[in-house]
GROMACS .gro file of C-alpha atoms in nm:
model
  382
    1MET     CA    1  -0.021   0.008  -0.023
    2GLU     CA    2   0.079   0.360  -0.056
    3PHE     CA    3  -0.080   0.669  -0.110
    4ARG     CA    4  -0.059   1.074  -0.105
    5ILE     CA    5  -0.309   1.298   0.116
    6GLU     CA    6  -0.311   1.659   0.234
    7ARG     CA    7  -0.315   1.659   0.591
    8SER     CA    8  -0.585   1.819   0.613
    9VAL     CA    9  -0.823   1.547   0.474
   10LEU     CA   10  -0.628   1.270   0.691
   11THR     CA   11  -0.662   1.425   0.967
   12GLU     CA   12  -1.029   1.476   0.964
   13ALA     CA   13  -1.128   1.158   0.819
   14VAL     CA   14  -0.920   0.972   1.087
   15SER     CA   15  -1.079   1.170   1.387
   16TRP     CA   16  -1.386   1.133   1.177
   17ALA     CA   17  -1.374   0.738   1.246
   18ALA     CA   18  -1.141   0.734   1.578
   19ARG     CA   19  -1.494   0.826   1.713
   20VAL     CA   20  -1.592   0.503   1.755
   21LEU     CA   21  -1.289   0.332   1.874
   22PRO     CA   22  -1.334   0.197   2.237
   23VAL     CA   23  -1.152   0.395   2.504
   24ARG     CA   24  -1.000   0.066   2.657
   25SER     CA   25  -1.062  -0.291   2.482
   26PRO     CA   26  -0.953  -0.667   2.558
   27VAL     CA   27  -0.920  -0.747   2.199
   28PRO     CA   28  -0.624  -0.495   2.061
   29VAL     CA   29  -0.742  -0.474   1.694
   30LEU     CA   30  -1.055  -0.331   1.821
   31GLY     CA   31  -0.863  -0.007   1.887
   32GLY     CA   32  -0.677  -0.041   1.530
   33LEU     CA   33  -0.834   0.210   1.226
   34LEU     CA   34  -0.846  -0.023   0.940
   35LEU     CA   35  -0.738   0.177   0.608
   36ASP     CA   36  -0.770   0.050   0.256
   37THR     CA   37  -0.692   0.189  -0.087
   38GLU     CA   38  -0.887   0.160  -0.413
   39ALA     CA   39  -0.684   0.320  -0.738
   40GLY     CA   40  -0.904   0.496  -1.012
   41ALA     CA   41  -1.066   0.290  -1.279
   42GLY     CA   42  -0.862   0.388  -1.577
   43SER     CA   43  -0.640   0.642  -1.405
   44GLY     CA   44  -0.263   0.660  -1.457
   45SER     CA   45  -0.227   0.937  -1.245
   46GLY     CA   46  -0.253   0.741  -0.910
   47ALA     CA   47  -0.668   0.889  -0.837
   48GLY     CA   48  -0.794   0.665  -0.625
   49ARG     CA   49  -1.017   0.610  -0.301
   50LEU     CA   50  -0.860   0.554   0.106
   51ARG     CA   51  -1.212   0.409   0.266
   52ILE     CA   52  -1.151   0.434   0.677
   53SER     CA   53  -1.377   0.239   0.916
   54GLY     CA   54  -1.342   0.164   1.304
   55LEU     CA   55  -1.583  -0.050   1.533
   56ASP     CA   56  -1.647  -0.191   1.852
   57TYR     CA   57  -1.939  -0.359   2.014
   58GLU     CA   58  -2.197  -0.061   2.008
   59ALA     CA   59  -2.115   0.165   1.726
   60SER     CA   60  -1.842   0.175   1.349
   61ALA     CA   61  -1.756   0.431   1.137
   62ARG     CA   62  -1.644   0.462   0.813
   63ILE     CA   63  -1.554   0.747   0.598
   64ASP     CA   64  -1.438   0.750   0.230
   65VAL     CA   65  -1.183   1.020   0.105
   66ALA     CA   66  -1.034   1.149  -0.224
   67ALA     CA   67  -0.615   1.011  -0.225
   68GLU     CA   68  -0.351   0.927  -0.519
   69VAL     CA   69  -0.344   0.643  -0.429
   70LEU     CA   70  -0.013   0.432  -0.614
   71ARG     CA   71   0.011   0.072  -0.496
   72PRO     CA   72  -0.397  -0.020  -0.333
   73GLY     CA   73  -0.415  -0.229  -0.017
   74ARG     CA   74  -0.491  -0.282   0.314
   75VAL     CA   75  -0.345  -0.262   0.644
   76LEU     CA   76  -0.453  -0.224   1.053
   77VAL     CA   77  -0.269   0.015   1.285
   78MET     CA   78  -0.374   0.181   1.619
   79GLY     CA   79  -0.607   0.494   1.600
   80ARG     CA   80  -0.587   0.689   1.841
   81ARG     CA   81  -0.192   0.699   1.796
   82LEU     CA   82  -0.216   0.765   1.400
   83LEU     CA   83  -0.422   1.046   1.521
   84ASP     CA   84  -0.182   1.216   1.733
   85ILE     CA   85   0.021   1.186   1.465
   86CYS     CA   86  -0.246   1.356   1.207
   87LYS     CA   87  -0.248   1.662   1.498
   88VAL     CA   88   0.108   1.797   1.467
   89LEU     CA   89   0.212   1.640   1.090
   90PRO     CA   90   0.339   1.984   0.887
   91GLU     CA   91   0.074   2.076   0.632
   92GLY     CA   92   0.049   2.026   0.318
   93PRO     CA   93   0.056   1.643   0.154
   94VAL     CA   94   0.178   1.334   0.321
   95GLU     CA   95   0.267   1.013   0.215
   96CYS     CA   96   0.168   0.693   0.302
   97ALA     CA   97   0.308   0.345   0.287
   98VAL     CA   98   0.323  -0.013   0.408
   99GLU     CA   99   0.670  -0.115   0.449
  100GLY     CA  100   0.749  -0.436   0.555
  101SER     CA  101   0.525  -0.454   0.884
  102ARG     CA  102   0.563  -0.109   0.929
  103PHE     CA  103   0.278   0.181   0.850
  104THR     CA  104   0.494   0.545   0.787
  105VAL     CA  105   0.351   0.880   0.785
  106SER     CA  106   0.604   1.110   0.616
  107GLY     CA  107   0.571   1.510   0.552
  108ASP     CA  108   0.725   1.768   0.505
  109GLY     CA  109   1.016   1.629   0.673
  110ALA     CA  110   0.871   1.496   0.936
  111ARG     CA  111   0.779   1.117   0.944
  112PHE     CA  112   0.663   0.796   1.156
  113GLY     CA  113   0.646   0.500   1.181
  114LEU     CA  114   0.366   0.297   1.310
  115SER     CA  115   0.310  -0.128   1.358
  116VAL     CA  116   0.128  -0.310   1.166
  117LEU     CA  117  -0.228  -0.516   1.374
  118PRO     CA  118  -0.308  -0.825   1.198
  119LEU     CA  119  -0.574  -0.795   0.963
  120ASP     CA  120  -0.697  -1.145   1.007
  121ASP     CA  121  -0.829  -1.068   1.383
  122TYR     CA  122  -1.049  -0.753   1.267
  123PRO     CA  123  -1.376  -0.876   1.262
  124ALA     CA  124  -1.608  -0.754   0.907
  125LEU     CA  125  -1.763  -0.438   1.002
  126PRO     CA  126  -2.080  -0.472   0.998
  127PRO     CA  127  -2.332  -0.366   0.689
  128LEU     CA  128  -2.576  -0.087   0.681
  129PRO     CA  129  -2.890  -0.213   0.769
  130ARG     CA  130  -3.175  -0.082   0.487
  131VAL     CA  131  -3.262   0.216   0.410
  132ARG     CA  132  -3.583   0.439   0.532
  133GLY     CA  133  -3.541   0.710   0.410
  134ALA     CA  134  -3.389   1.082   0.449
  135VAL     CA  135  -3.406   1.361   0.707
  136ASP     CA  136  -3.222   1.775   0.609
  137ALA     CA  137  -2.918   1.745   0.816
  138GLU     CA  138  -2.948   2.076   0.992
  139LEU     CA  139  -3.197   2.011   1.073
  140PHE     CA  140  -3.163   1.631   1.244
  141GLY     CA  141  -2.916   1.759   1.388
  142ALA     CA  142  -3.054   2.030   1.550
  143ALA     CA  143  -3.335   1.876   1.660
  144VAL     CA  144  -3.093   1.521   1.878
  145ALA     CA  145  -2.935   1.916   2.053
  146ASP     CA  146  -3.278   1.952   2.122
  147VAL     CA  147  -3.379   1.683   2.238
  148ALA     CA  148  -3.056   1.486   2.461
  149VAL     CA  149  -3.044   1.758   2.732
  150ALA     CA  150  -3.350   1.524   2.891
  151ALA     CA  151  -3.182   1.242   2.798
  152GLY     CA  152  -3.106   1.024   3.124
  153ARG     CA  153  -2.709   0.941   3.214
  154ASP     CA  154  -2.789   0.653   3.448
  155ASP     CA  155  -2.646   0.371   3.314
  156THR     CA  156  -2.853   0.165   3.566
  157LEU     CA  157  -3.141   0.265   3.368
  158PRO     CA  158  -2.989   0.228   3.048
  159ALA     CA  159  -3.339   0.243   2.808
  160LEU     CA  160  -3.341   0.634   2.971
  161THR     CA  161  -3.003   0.731   2.816
  162GLY     CA  162  -3.210   0.716   2.489
  163ILE     CA  163  -3.393   0.875   2.279
  164ARG     CA  164  -3.679   0.796   2.087
  165LEU     CA  165  -3.631   0.726   1.719
  166SER     CA  166  -4.005   0.699   1.549
  167LEU     CA  167  -4.139   0.680   1.184
  168ASP     CA  168  -4.476   0.793   1.084
  169GLY     CA  169  -4.530   0.861   0.703
  170ASP     CA  170  -4.328   1.209   0.659
  171THR     CA  171  -4.186   1.319   1.012
  172MET     CA  172  -4.014   1.208   1.200
  173THR     CA  173  -4.044   1.232   1.572
  174LEU     CA  174  -3.712   1.262   1.870
  175ALA     CA  175  -3.827   1.232   2.235
  176ALA     CA  176  -3.584   1.231   2.582
  177THR     CA  177  -3.722   1.156   2.947
  178ASP     CA  178  -3.510   1.098   3.249
  179ARG     CA  179  -3.904   1.133   3.423
  180TYR     CA  180  -3.815   1.470   3.538
  181ARG     CA  181  -3.809   1.620   3.230
  182PHE     CA  182  -3.941   1.491   2.866
  183ALA     CA  183  -3.876   1.629   2.521
  184VAL     CA  184  -3.990   1.614   2.197
  185ARG     CA  185  -3.910   1.697   1.890
  186THR     CA  186  -4.116   1.666   1.555
  187VAL     CA  187  -3.921   1.722   1.180
  188PRO     CA  188  -4.017   1.631   0.781
  189TRP     CA  189  -3.867   1.387   0.628
  190LYS     CA  190  -3.866   1.202   0.317
  191ALA     CA  191  -3.964   0.825   0.321
  192THR     CA  192  -3.851   0.617   0.076
  193ALA     CA  193  -4.184   0.379   0.035
  194PRO     CA  194  -4.501   0.552   0.088
  195GLY     CA  195  -4.627   0.394   0.537
  196GLU     CA  196  -4.308   0.347   0.634
  197SER     CA  197  -4.218   0.381   1.026
  198ALA     CA  198  -4.099   0.226   1.228
  199ASP     CA  199  -4.021   0.324   1.672
  200VAL     CA  200  -3.646   0.214   1.773
  201LEU     CA  201  -3.480   0.334   2.054
  202VAL     CA  202  -3.055   0.508   2.016
  203SER     CA  203  -2.850   0.610   2.228
  204ALA     CA  204  -2.853   0.933   2.318
  205ARG     CA  205  -2.470   0.980   2.365
  206ARG     CA  206  -2.356   0.817   2.080
  207LEU     CA  207  -2.648   0.977   1.899
  208THR     CA  208  -2.500   1.343   1.959
  209GLU     CA  209  -2.189   1.230   1.874
  210ILE     CA  210  -2.330   1.134   1.501
  211ALA     CA  211  -2.538   1.422   1.453
  212ARG     CA  212  -2.275   1.624   1.486
  213SER     CA  213  -2.039   1.475   1.337
  214LEU     CA  214  -2.206   1.468   1.025
  215GLY     CA  215  -2.220   1.815   0.888
  216ARG     CA  216  -2.505   2.051   0.816
  217SER     CA  217  -2.572   2.024   0.459
  218GLY     CA  218  -2.808   1.809   0.241
  219LEU     CA  219  -2.964   1.423   0.362
  220VAL     CA  220  -2.886   1.230   0.638
  221SER     CA  221  -2.994   0.821   0.466
  222LEU     CA  222  -3.120   0.719   0.767
  223ALA     CA  223  -3.105   0.315   0.762
  224LEU     CA  224  -3.312   0.037   1.062
  225ASP     CA  225  -3.320  -0.279   1.088
  226ALA     CA  226  -3.414  -0.534   1.449
  227GLY     CA  227  -3.115  -0.420   1.592
  228SER     CA  228  -2.948  -0.100   1.472
  229ALA     CA  229  -2.970   0.219   1.311
  230GLY     CA  230  -2.761   0.364   1.042
  231PHE     CA  231  -2.682   0.703   0.921
  232GLU     CA  232  -2.464   0.786   0.589
  233HIS     CA  233  -2.431   1.105   0.499
  234ALA     CA  234  -2.138   1.300   0.173
  235GLY     CA  235  -1.882   0.953   0.235
  236MET     CA  236  -1.982   0.884   0.560
  237ARG     CA  237  -2.139   0.569   0.649
  238THR     CA  238  -2.224   0.455   1.128
  239THR     CA  239  -2.399   0.267   1.217
  240VAL     CA  240  -2.496   0.225   1.604
  241ARG     CA  241  -2.686  -0.114   1.858
  242LEU     CA  242  -3.024  -0.078   1.916
  243LEU     CA  243  -3.104   0.027   2.293
  244GLU     CA  244  -3.353  -0.240   2.451
  245GLY     CA  245  -3.643  -0.146   2.633
  246ARG     CA  246  -3.899   0.194   2.550
  247LEU     CA  247  -3.994   0.520   2.653
  248PRO     CA  248  -4.302   0.621   2.843
  249ARG     CA  249  -4.518   0.783   2.648
  250HIS     CA  250  -4.550   1.074   2.614
  251GLU     CA  251  -4.925   1.223   2.450
  252LYS     CA  252  -5.074   1.215   2.724
  253LEU     CA  253  -4.856   1.378   2.972
  254PHE     CA  254  -4.842   1.650   2.721
  255ALA     CA  255  -5.207   1.658   2.754
  256LEU     CA  256  -5.302   1.978   2.977
  257GLU     CA  257  -5.650   2.048   3.069
  258ASP     CA  258  -5.728   2.395   3.081
  259PRO     CA  259  -5.376   2.504   3.186
  260ALA     CA  260  -5.306   2.890   3.265
  261VAL     CA  261  -5.078   3.015   2.939
  262ALA     CA  262  -4.795   3.295   2.975
  263VAL     CA  263  -4.600   3.410   2.717
  264VAL     CA  264  -4.259   3.610   2.803
  265ASP     CA  265  -3.978   3.660   2.588
  266ARG     CA  266  -3.721   3.340   2.566
  267ALA     CA  267  -3.423   3.524   2.539
  268ARG     CA  268  -3.481   3.758   2.821
  269LEU     CA  269  -3.583   3.481   3.105
  270ALA     CA  270  -3.294   3.266   2.980
  271GLU     CA  271  -3.068   3.549   3.113
  272ALA     CA  272  -3.325   3.575   3.378
  273VAL     CA  273  -3.235   3.215   3.526
  274LYS     CA  274  -2.862   3.174   3.440
  275ARG     CA  275  -2.848   3.593   3.673
  276VAL     CA  276  -3.101   3.516   3.944
  277SER     CA  277  -2.964   3.122   4.028
  278VAL     CA  278  -2.588   3.217   4.138
  279VAL     CA  279  -2.752   3.196   4.477
  280ALA     CA  280  -2.922   2.874   4.418
  281ASP     CA  281  -2.743   2.666   4.560
  282GLY     CA  282  -2.738   2.254   4.486
  283ASP     CA  283  -3.079   2.129   4.356
  284SER     CA  284  -3.238   2.481   4.509
  285PRO     CA  285  -3.523   2.644   4.304
  286VAL     CA  286  -3.610   2.899   4.068
  287GLN     CA  287  -3.883   3.018   4.190
  288MET     CA  288  -4.118   3.208   3.900
  289THR     CA  289  -4.408   3.399   3.983
  290PHE     CA  290  -4.651   3.555   3.701
  291SER     CA  291  -4.924   3.845   3.753
  292ARG     CA  292  -5.182   3.891   3.488
  293ALA     CA  293  -5.283   4.230   3.637
  294ASP     CA  294  -4.881   4.352   3.629
  295ALA     CA  295  -4.814   4.118   3.263
  296SER     CA  296  -4.444   4.056   3.456
  297VAL     CA  297  -4.276   3.723   3.628
  298ALA     CA  298  -4.064   3.777   3.911
  299LEU     CA  299  -3.823   3.543   3.972
  300ARG     CA  300  -3.626   3.458   4.310
  301ALA     CA  301  -3.374   3.228   4.460
  302GLY     CA  302  -3.158   3.146   4.722
  303TYR     CA  303  -3.257   3.134   5.082
  304GLU     CA  304  -3.285   3.433   5.393
  305ASP     CA  305  -2.994   3.684   5.330
  306ASP     CA  306  -2.851   3.502   4.952
  307VAL     CA  307  -3.162   3.658   4.723
  308ALA     CA  308  -3.160   3.741   4.411
  309SER     CA  309  -3.494   3.831   4.198
  310GLN     CA  310  -3.570   4.067   3.902
  311ARG     CA  311  -3.885   4.096   3.705
  312LEU     CA  312  -3.941   4.121   3.332
  313PRO     CA  313  -4.246   4.111   3.110
  314ALA     CA  314  -4.515   3.870   3.084
  315ALA     CA  315  -4.862   3.760   2.938
  316LEU     CA  316  -5.062   3.562   3.151
  317GLU     CA  317  -5.407   3.388   3.068
  318GLY     CA  318  -5.641   3.169   3.226
  319ALA     CA  319  -5.466   3.338   3.590
  320GLU     CA  320  -5.474   3.600   3.820
  321GLU     CA  321  -5.136   3.496   3.959
  322LEU     CA  322  -4.989   3.130   3.910
  323THR     CA  323  -4.701   3.066   4.105
  324VAL     CA  324  -4.418   2.713   3.975
  325ALA     CA  325  -4.061   2.671   4.044
  326PHE     CA  326  -3.755   2.429   3.854
  327ASN     CA  327  -3.496   2.325   3.922
  328PRO     CA  328  -3.289   2.630   3.820
  329ALA     CA  329  -3.043   2.325   3.588
  330TYR     CA  330  -3.323   2.180   3.383
  331LEU     CA  331  -3.517   2.504   3.321
  332ALA     CA  332  -3.203   2.649   3.173
  333ASP     CA  333  -3.152   2.348   3.032
  334ALA     CA  334  -3.500   2.395   2.888
  335LEU     CA  335  -3.454   2.715   2.777
  336ALA     CA  336  -3.118   2.658   2.592
  337SER     CA  337  -3.276   2.422   2.380
  338PHE     CA  338  -3.523   2.718   2.222
  339THR     CA  339  -3.439   2.941   1.964
  340GLY     CA  340  -3.814   3.164   1.852
  341PRO     CA  341  -3.767   3.487   1.961
  342ALA     CA  342  -4.079   3.344   2.230
  343LEU     CA  343  -4.158   3.099   2.503
  344ARG     CA  344  -4.495   2.983   2.503
  345ILE     CA  345  -4.565   2.813   2.859
  346GLN     CA  346  -4.809   2.603   2.981
  347LEU     CA  347  -4.885   2.555   3.346
  348LEU     CA  348  -5.104   2.350   3.633
  349GLY     CA  349  -4.941   2.522   3.959
  350ALA     CA  350  -4.640   2.451   4.213
  351GLY     CA  351  -4.529   2.057   4.157
  352GLN     CA  352  -4.690   2.011   3.853
  353ARG     CA  353  -4.657   2.034   3.477
  354ALA     CA  354  -4.502   2.293   3.279
  355LEU     CA  355  -4.505   2.258   2.886
  356ILE     CA  356  -4.256   2.477   2.731
  357THR     CA  357  -4.349   2.539   2.349
  358ASP     CA  358  -4.262   2.776   2.017
  359GLY     CA  359  -4.388   2.563   1.791
  360ALA     CA  360  -4.654   2.725   1.475
  361GLY     CA  361  -5.017   2.604   1.661
  362PRO     CA  362  -5.076   2.702   2.022
  363ASP     CA  363  -4.942   2.385   2.121
  364GLY     CA  364  -4.659   2.373   1.955
  365ALA     CA  365  -4.761   2.140   1.719
  366GLY     CA  366  -4.663   2.105   1.321
  367PRO     CA  367  -4.447   1.901   1.128
  368ASP     CA  368  -4.121   2.116   1.314
  369ALA     CA  369  -4.255   2.151   1.652
  370HIS     CA  370  -4.078   2.114   1.953
  371ARG     CA  371  -4.159   2.084   2.324
  372HIS     CA  372  -3.992   2.041   2.621
  373LEU     CA  373  -4.174   1.933   2.980
  374LEU     CA  374  -4.078   2.050   3.297
  375MET     CA  375  -4.241   1.896   3.622
  376SER     CA  376  -4.242   2.192   3.895
  377VAL     CA  377  -4.093   2.172   4.234
  378ARG     CA  378  -4.293   2.309   4.518
  379PRO     CA  379  -4.182   2.672   4.609
  380GLN     CA  380  -3.934   2.726   4.898
  381LEU     CA  381  -4.059   2.862   5.206
  382VAL     CA  382  -3.829   3.241   5.207
   0.00000   0.00000   0.00000
């Protein structure tokens, strides 16, 4: 094997494939990246393709980039060591070759050697499942980020660490919950066949990494089978094993009966929550008192002499006054996941559910809707 490639192209490709490599593994070859080159058909200039692949027991990644291939071949080398080398290589063209039992990387006078891992011990990459359709890359990335904040972090409850991915006709729904909050985002997508449907659970951490890595333009192809999900975009292909279990259904939780409704400027509310939370020790809540007569919301946090407060304009319908309180970190996460100028907050009262939306419909409904449910806590005595 021998090929030439720009240092920046090689570094980006190696970095993308190395995302799935295990930090520690009892199987040494799983720390490797497989480099596979192919010369361009009918080309005498050495043009061709470099494919870099990596996998562990949960996920796989494969990326194709253009390279000047002088001698086609395959080699398996330690992935993170190769990435470290790529990061310190001088800018410009890089020459890579297999020389005996060593893989060499050189550019602008710098030269590195890596030992070669046994190819026979390396497992085959899992195939891409059946493609179900495609979704806009930027929209998909934003939707994953919006709901991932509500996913659980407790590995003893693995289902709650996932994002529900539901396909129904021309709508994709993403949802996540840790039992204290519940985020749902719907986006339009293009199914490969009419009536395409699915309902699966994907690791929130893995799906977040995938969505960030796939880029922000073009379409992402989504593939699913009974055990895995696959994503393909612009020469990049990745698979991830599905989680077992299911998330609770959100439809009934999100149907609030006769709520009061507050409308408030999103950016000003997010800044006020951040400001008053400075004095909130531990999980002590941020209290919000909405007043219809004053057309305002008063935020308060802290206890005894260590307190902070701020009042903002806010409209309230369905009640004359209402006080609720929220975990400051959960509230800040929820507000940060929205981008619209104003938020609509449906409120039932202290210790009950509150639904935050900025969707097109009165309840945040629509083909591109974002809804975030929070449990209000009891306001503290001051």
